[in-house]
Protein backbone atom coordinates (compact mmCIF):
# COMPACT_ATOMS: atom_id res chain seq x y z
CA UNK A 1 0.00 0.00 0.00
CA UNK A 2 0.81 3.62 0.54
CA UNK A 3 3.17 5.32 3.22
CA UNK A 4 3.04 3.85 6.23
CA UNK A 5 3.22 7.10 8.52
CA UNK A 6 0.31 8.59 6.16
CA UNK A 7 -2.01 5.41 7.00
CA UNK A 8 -4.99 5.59 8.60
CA UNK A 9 -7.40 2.56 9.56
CA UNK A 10 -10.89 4.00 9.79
CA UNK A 11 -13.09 1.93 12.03
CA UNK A 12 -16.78 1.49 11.30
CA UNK A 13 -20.03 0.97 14.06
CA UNK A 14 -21.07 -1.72 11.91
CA UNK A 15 -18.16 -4.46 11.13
CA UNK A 16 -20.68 -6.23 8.24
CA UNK A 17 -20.56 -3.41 6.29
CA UNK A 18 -17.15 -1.99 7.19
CA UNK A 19 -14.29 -2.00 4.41
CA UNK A 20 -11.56 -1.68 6.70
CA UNK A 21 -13.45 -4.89 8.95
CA UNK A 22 -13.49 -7.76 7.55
CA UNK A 23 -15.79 -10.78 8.02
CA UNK A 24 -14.62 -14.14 8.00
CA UNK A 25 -17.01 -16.57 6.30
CA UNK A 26 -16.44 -20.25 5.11
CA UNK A 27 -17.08 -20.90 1.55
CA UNK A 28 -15.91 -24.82 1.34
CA UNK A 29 -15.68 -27.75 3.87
CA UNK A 30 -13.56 -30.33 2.72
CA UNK A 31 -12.94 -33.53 4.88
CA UNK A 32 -10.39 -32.50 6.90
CA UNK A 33 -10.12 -28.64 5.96
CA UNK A 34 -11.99 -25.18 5.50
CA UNK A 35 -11.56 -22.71 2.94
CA UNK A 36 -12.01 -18.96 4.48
CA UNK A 37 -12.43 -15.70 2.87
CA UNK A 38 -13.60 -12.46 3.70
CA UNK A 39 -13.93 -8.93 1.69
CA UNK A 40 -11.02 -7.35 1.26
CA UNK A 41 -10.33 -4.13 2.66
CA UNK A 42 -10.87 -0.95 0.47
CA UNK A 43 -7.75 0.97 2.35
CA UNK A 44 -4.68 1.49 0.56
CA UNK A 45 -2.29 1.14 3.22
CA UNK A 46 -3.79 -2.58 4.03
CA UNK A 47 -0.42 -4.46 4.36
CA UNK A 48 -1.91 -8.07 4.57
CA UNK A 49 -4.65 -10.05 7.19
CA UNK A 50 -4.47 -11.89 10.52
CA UNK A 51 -6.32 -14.69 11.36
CA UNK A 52 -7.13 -15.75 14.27
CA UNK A 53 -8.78 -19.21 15.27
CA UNK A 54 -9.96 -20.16 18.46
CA UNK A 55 -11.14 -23.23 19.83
CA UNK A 56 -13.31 -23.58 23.67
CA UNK A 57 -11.70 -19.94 24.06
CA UNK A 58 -8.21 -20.88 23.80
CA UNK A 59 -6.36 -19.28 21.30
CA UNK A 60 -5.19 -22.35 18.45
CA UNK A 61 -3.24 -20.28 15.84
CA UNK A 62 -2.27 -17.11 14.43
CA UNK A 63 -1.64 -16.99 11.07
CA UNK A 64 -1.00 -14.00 8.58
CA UNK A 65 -2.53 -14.31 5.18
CA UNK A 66 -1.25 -11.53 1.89
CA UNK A 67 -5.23 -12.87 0.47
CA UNK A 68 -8.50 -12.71 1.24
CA UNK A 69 -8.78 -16.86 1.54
CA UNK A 70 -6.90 -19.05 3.55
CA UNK A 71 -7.58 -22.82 4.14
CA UNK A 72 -7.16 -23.72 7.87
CA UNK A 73 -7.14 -27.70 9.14
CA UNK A 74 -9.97 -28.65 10.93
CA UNK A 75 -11.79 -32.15 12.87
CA UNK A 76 -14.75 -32.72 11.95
CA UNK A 77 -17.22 -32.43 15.24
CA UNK A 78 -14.89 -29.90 16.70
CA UNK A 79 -15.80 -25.92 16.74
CA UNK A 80 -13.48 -23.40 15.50
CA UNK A 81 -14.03 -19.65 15.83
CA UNK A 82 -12.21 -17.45 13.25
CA UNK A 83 -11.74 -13.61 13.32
CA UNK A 84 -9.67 -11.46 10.95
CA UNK A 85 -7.91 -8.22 11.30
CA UNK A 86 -6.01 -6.02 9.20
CA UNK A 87 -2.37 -4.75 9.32
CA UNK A 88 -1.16 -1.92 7.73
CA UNK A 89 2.33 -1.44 6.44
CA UNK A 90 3.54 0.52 9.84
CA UNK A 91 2.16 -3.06 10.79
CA UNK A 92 -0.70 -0.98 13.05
CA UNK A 93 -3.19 -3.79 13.57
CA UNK A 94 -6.75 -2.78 13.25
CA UNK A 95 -9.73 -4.45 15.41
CA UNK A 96 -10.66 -7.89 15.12
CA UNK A 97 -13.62 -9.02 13.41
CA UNK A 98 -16.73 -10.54 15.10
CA UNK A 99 -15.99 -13.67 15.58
CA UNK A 100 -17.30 -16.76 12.97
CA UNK A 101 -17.77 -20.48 14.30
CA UNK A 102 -18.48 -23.55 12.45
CA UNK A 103 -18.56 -27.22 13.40
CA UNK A 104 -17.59 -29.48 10.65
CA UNK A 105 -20.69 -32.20 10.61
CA UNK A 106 -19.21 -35.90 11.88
CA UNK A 107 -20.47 -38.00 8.82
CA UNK A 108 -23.23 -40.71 10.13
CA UNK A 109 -22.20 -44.20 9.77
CA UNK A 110 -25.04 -46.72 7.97
């Protein structure tokens, strides 16, 4: 993006509709993974995205994605929570996103 000491990260009342917010959402469930995306963010400055996933309110993993998608390992019958955040490039991290939980479904046996 642009100069990091010109950066600003504008925050929003309403994180759904917020550019500079994103939300994660799941858009594929494979057996043992999930695909994530989210809008990206309309600022220039945006250096890249952290995700965060949590599992029973313990923090699982940090990761940093340069995308709008990342696919995270999952088991199935076991909830994740996911939020997202962006960085700029003085790597100024802006607030997290409300949260997003799914349970991969445990397959039923015949």
């Amino acid at each position: 993006g642009g100069d990091p000491e010109s950066c600003i990260i504008m925050i929003y009342d309403t994180p759904s509709t917020s550019p500079t917010i994103p939300v994660p959402g799941y858009t594929d469930i494979s057996f043992n993974s999930v695909m994530l995306s989210w809008n990206s963010s309309a600022e220039q400055c945006i250096d890249h995205y952290n995700i965060t996933v949590t599992r029973n309110n313990m923090n699982l993993a940090d990761m940093i994605s340069d995308t709008t998608s990342y696919v995270y390992p999952i088991d199935r019958g076991v909830e994740y929570c996911f939020t997202v955040s962006v960085v700029d490039g003085a790597n100024r991290r802006g607030p997290d996103s409300m949260s997003q939980c799914l349970t991969a479904e445990v397959p039923e046996v015949p």
